[in-house]
Coordinates of C-alpha atoms in Angstrom, one line a residue:
X1 CA -15.2 24.9 -19.4
X2 CA -11.5 25.3 -18.6
X3 CA -10.7 21.9 -20.1
X4 CA -12.1 23.1 -23.5
X5 CA -10.4 26.5 -23.1
X6 CA -7.0 25.0 -22.5
X7 CA -7.6 22.1 -24.9
X8 CA -7.2 19.4 -22.3
X9 CA -8.7 15.9 -22.7
X10 CA -9.2 15.4 -19.0
X11 CA -8.7 16.9 -15.5
X12 CA -4.9 17.2 -14.9
X13 CA -5.0 17.6 -11.2
X14 CA -7.6 15.1 -10.1
X15 CA -7.1 13.5 -6.6
X16 CA -7.9 10.0 -7.8
X17 CA -5.0 7.5 -7.7
X18 CA -4.5 7.0 -11.4
X19 CA -1.1 5.4 -12.2
X20 CA -0.9 7.3 -15.5
X21 CA -0.5 10.4 -13.5
X22 CA 2.3 9.3 -11.2
X23 CA 5.1 11.8 -11.3
X24 CA 8.3 9.9 -11.2
X25 CA 10.7 12.2 -9.5
X26 CA 13.9 10.7 -8.0
X27 CA 12.2 10.0 -4.6
X28 CA 9.1 8.6 -6.2
X29 CA 11.0 6.2 -8.5
X30 CA 13.2 5.0 -5.7
X31 CA 10.2 4.3 -3.5
X32 CA 8.5 2.5 -6.3
X33 CA 11.6 0.4 -7.0
X34 CA 12.2 -0.5 -3.4
X35 CA 8.6 -1.4 -2.7
X36 CA 8.5 -3.6 -5.7
X37 CA 11.7 -5.3 -4.6
X38 CA 10.4 -5.8 -1.1
X39 CA 7.3 -7.6 -2.5
X40 CA 9.0 -9.7 -5.1
X41 CA 11.8 -10.7 -2.8
X42 CA 9.3 -11.7 -0.1
X43 CA 10.8 -9.3 2.6
X44 CA 7.7 -9.4 4.8
X45 CA 6.7 -5.9 5.8
X46 CA 7.4 -2.6 4.1
X47 CA 6.1 0.9 4.8
X48 CA 5.5 4.1 2.9
X49 CA 5.1 7.4 4.8
X50 CA 4.1 10.8 3.6
X51 CA 1.7 13.7 4.2
X52 CA -1.8 13.5 2.5
X53 CA -1.7 14.2 -1.2
X54 CA 1.9 13.3 -1.9
X55 CA 1.0 10.3 -4.0
X56 CA 1.3 7.2 -1.7
X57 CA -1.8 5.5 -3.0
X58 CA -0.9 6.4 -6.6
X59 CA 2.5 4.9 -6.2
X60 CA 1.1 1.7 -4.7
X61 CA -1.4 1.4 -7.5
X62 CA 1.4 1.9 -10.0
X63 CA 3.3 -0.9 -8.3
X64 CA 0.3 -3.2 -8.5
X65 CA -0.1 -2.5 -12.2
X66 CA 3.4 -3.7 -12.7
X67 CA 2.8 -6.8 -10.6
X68 CA -0.7 -7.6 -11.6
X69 CA 0.1 -11.2 -12.7
X70 CA 2.3 -11.9 -9.7
X71 CA 0.2 -10.7 -6.7
X72 CA -3.2 -11.2 -5.2
X73 CA -3.9 -8.2 -3.1
X74 CA -6.3 -7.0 -0.4
X75 CA -6.4 -3.2 0.4
X76 CA -7.7 -2.1 3.8
X77 CA -9.1 1.4 3.9
X78 CA -11.1 1.2 7.1
X79 CA -8.6 1.3 10.0
X80 CA -11.1 1.8 12.9
X81 CA -12.0 -1.8 13.3
X82 CA -11.2 -4.3 16.1
X83 CA -8.8 -7.0 15.2
X84 CA -11.3 -9.8 14.5
X85 CA -13.4 -7.6 12.3
X86 CA -10.2 -6.5 10.5
X87 CA -9.3 -10.2 9.8
X88 CA -12.8 -10.7 8.4
X89 CA -12.4 -7.6 6.2
X90 CA -9.1 -8.9 5.0
X91 CA -10.6 -12.3 4.0
X92 CA -13.4 -10.6 2.1
X93 CA -11.1 -8.3 0.2
X94 CA -9.0 -11.4 -0.7
X95 CA -12.1 -12.8 -2.2
X96 CA -13.6 -15.3 0.3
X97 CA -16.0 -15.2 3.2
X98 CA -14.5 -16.6 6.4
X99 CA -16.6 -19.3 8.0
X100 CA -14.9 -19.2 11.4
X101 CA -16.5 -17.2 14.3
X102 CA -13.4 -16.7 16.4
X103 CA -10.0 -15.2 15.6
X104 CA -8.1 -18.5 15.6
X105 CA -10.4 -20.1 13.0
X106 CA -10.2 -17.1 10.8
X107 CA -6.4 -17.1 11.0
X108 CA -6.4 -20.8 9.9
X109 CA -8.6 -19.9 6.9
X110 CA -6.2 -17.1 6.0
X111 CA -3.2 -19.4 6.3
X112 CA -4.9 -21.9 4.0
X113 CA -5.7 -19.2 1.5
X114 CA -2.1 -18.0 1.6
X115 CA -0.8 -21.5 1.0
X116 CA -3.1 -22.0 -2.0
X117 CA -2.1 -18.6 -3.5
X118 CA 1.6 -19.4 -3.2
X119 CA 1.0 -22.8 -4.7
X120 CA -0.5 -21.0 -7.7
X121 CA 2.5 -18.7 -7.9
X122 CA 0.7 -15.7 -6.7
X123 CA 2.0 -13.5 -3.9
X124 CA -0.6 -12.5 -1.3
X125 CA -0.2 -8.8 -0.6
X126 CA -2.0 -7.0 2.2
X127 CA -2.0 -3.2 2.0
X128 CA -3.1 -1.2 5.1
X129 CA -4.0 2.4 4.3
X130 CA -3.9 5.1 7.0
X131 CA -2.0 2.7 9.2
X132 CA -1.3 5.4 11.8
X133 CA -5.0 5.2 12.8
X134 CA -4.9 1.5 13.8
X135 CA -5.0 0.5 17.5
X136 CA -1.7 -0.9 18.7
X137 CA -3.4 -4.3 19.4
X138 CA -4.6 -4.4 15.8
X139 CA -1.2 -3.5 14.4
X140 CA 0.2 -6.4 16.5
X141 CA -2.3 -8.7 14.7
X142 CA -0.8 -7.4 11.4
X143 CA 2.7 -8.3 12.6
X144 CA 1.6 -11.7 13.6
X145 CA 0.2 -12.3 10.1
X146 CA 3.7 -11.7 8.9
X147 CA 4.8 -14.7 11.0
X148 CA 2.9 -17.0 8.6
X149 CA 5.6 -18.7 6.5
X150 CA 7.0 -21.9 5.1
X151 CA 10.5 -23.1 5.6
X152 CA 11.9 -20.7 3.0
X153 CA 9.6 -17.8 2.5
X154 CA 6.9 -15.5 4.0
X155 CA 3.4 -16.4 2.9
X156 CA 2.0 -12.9 2.9
X157 CA 3.6 -9.5 2.1
X158 CA 2.4 -6.4 3.9
X159 CA 2.6 -2.7 3.1
X160 CA 1.8 -0.2 5.8
X161 CA 0.9 3.2 4.2
X162 CA 0.5 6.1 6.6
X163 CA 1.0 9.8 7.4
X164 CA 4.2 11.0 9.3
X165 CA 2.5 10.2 12.6
X166 CA 3.1 6.5 11.8
X167 CA 6.8 7.0 12.5
X168 CA 6.2 8.2 16.0
X169 CA 3.5 5.5 16.5
X170 CA 6.0 2.8 15.6
X171 CA 8.3 4.0 18.4
X172 CA 5.8 2.9 21.1
X173 CA 7.2 0.1 23.3
X174 CA 4.4 -2.2 22.4
X175 CA 5.2 -1.9 18.7
X176 CA 8.9 -2.4 18.8
X177 CA 8.6 -5.9 17.3
X178 CA 6.6 -4.6 14.4
X179 CA 9.1 -1.8 13.7
X180 CA 11.9 -4.4 13.7
X181 CA 10.0 -6.4 11.1
X182 CA 9.8 -3.5 8.6
X183 CA 12.4 -4.4 5.9
X184 CA 12.1 -1.1 4.0
X185 CA 10.5 2.3 4.6
X186 CA 9.9 4.8 1.8
X187 CA 9.4 8.5 2.7
X188 CA 7.7 10.9 0.4
X189 CA 8.4 14.6 1.1
X190 CA 7.0 17.7 -0.4
X191 CA 8.4 18.6 -3.8
X192 CA 11.0 21.3 -4.1
X193 CA 10.6 24.1 -6.7
X194 CA 12.2 22.4 -9.6
X195 CA 10.2 19.1 -9.1
X196 CA 7.0 21.2 -8.6
X197 CA 7.5 22.7 -12.1
X198 CA 8.3 19.3 -13.6
X199 CA 5.2 17.9 -11.8
X200 CA 2.9 20.6 -13.2
X201 CA 4.2 20.1 -16.7
X202 CA 4.0 16.3 -16.5
X203 CA 0.4 16.4 -15.3
X204 CA -0.7 18.9 -18.0
X205 CA 0.9 16.8 -20.7
X206 CA -0.8 13.7 -19.4
X207 CA -4.1 15.5 -19.6
X208 CA -3.5 16.4 -23.2
X209 CA -1.9 19.9 -23.1
X210 CA 0.4 20.8 -25.9
X211 CA 2.8 23.7 -25.9

């Protein structure tokens, strides 16, 4: 009813990750630019950190829209799996069913897939959502994926997306190598008053509000 009353065409404050509704404040635009650069320049691992609801997924989807002809991506939402199951999940999200039964065989299949994608001028991109929930051993598997490379470039690019706990998590001694591999980290903080006003106006206009 309120959409009709306010003459809106759609819900202005939906929680879905629609790139059309990405509010591009200074911090959001910087994060978008830097993540895009990290992927296109083949810098290996990048991270984006922020509290729930601050737009991490929307920002990533916006980046993917701009790179849709350049990347082949897999997006992992289930972060409660063991490492071998995670590798199988990654294969399936990249679009193929792994034939191997053990971890070594699955890694070989992934390596082969990454080589083919790069030969076709596509950048394999692995996105890990809620990365703070991953077991340290599984995060170490993610780091080892970033070791796959040719003589001049990384074969797979990785984005770790997580809540602020991810920062503390990466300080664990067993994850020091992973932290050292992160080439860029974007941090999204809560909006101040001025940006909140701009955000509300932006979303209303996107939804069709006038005046």
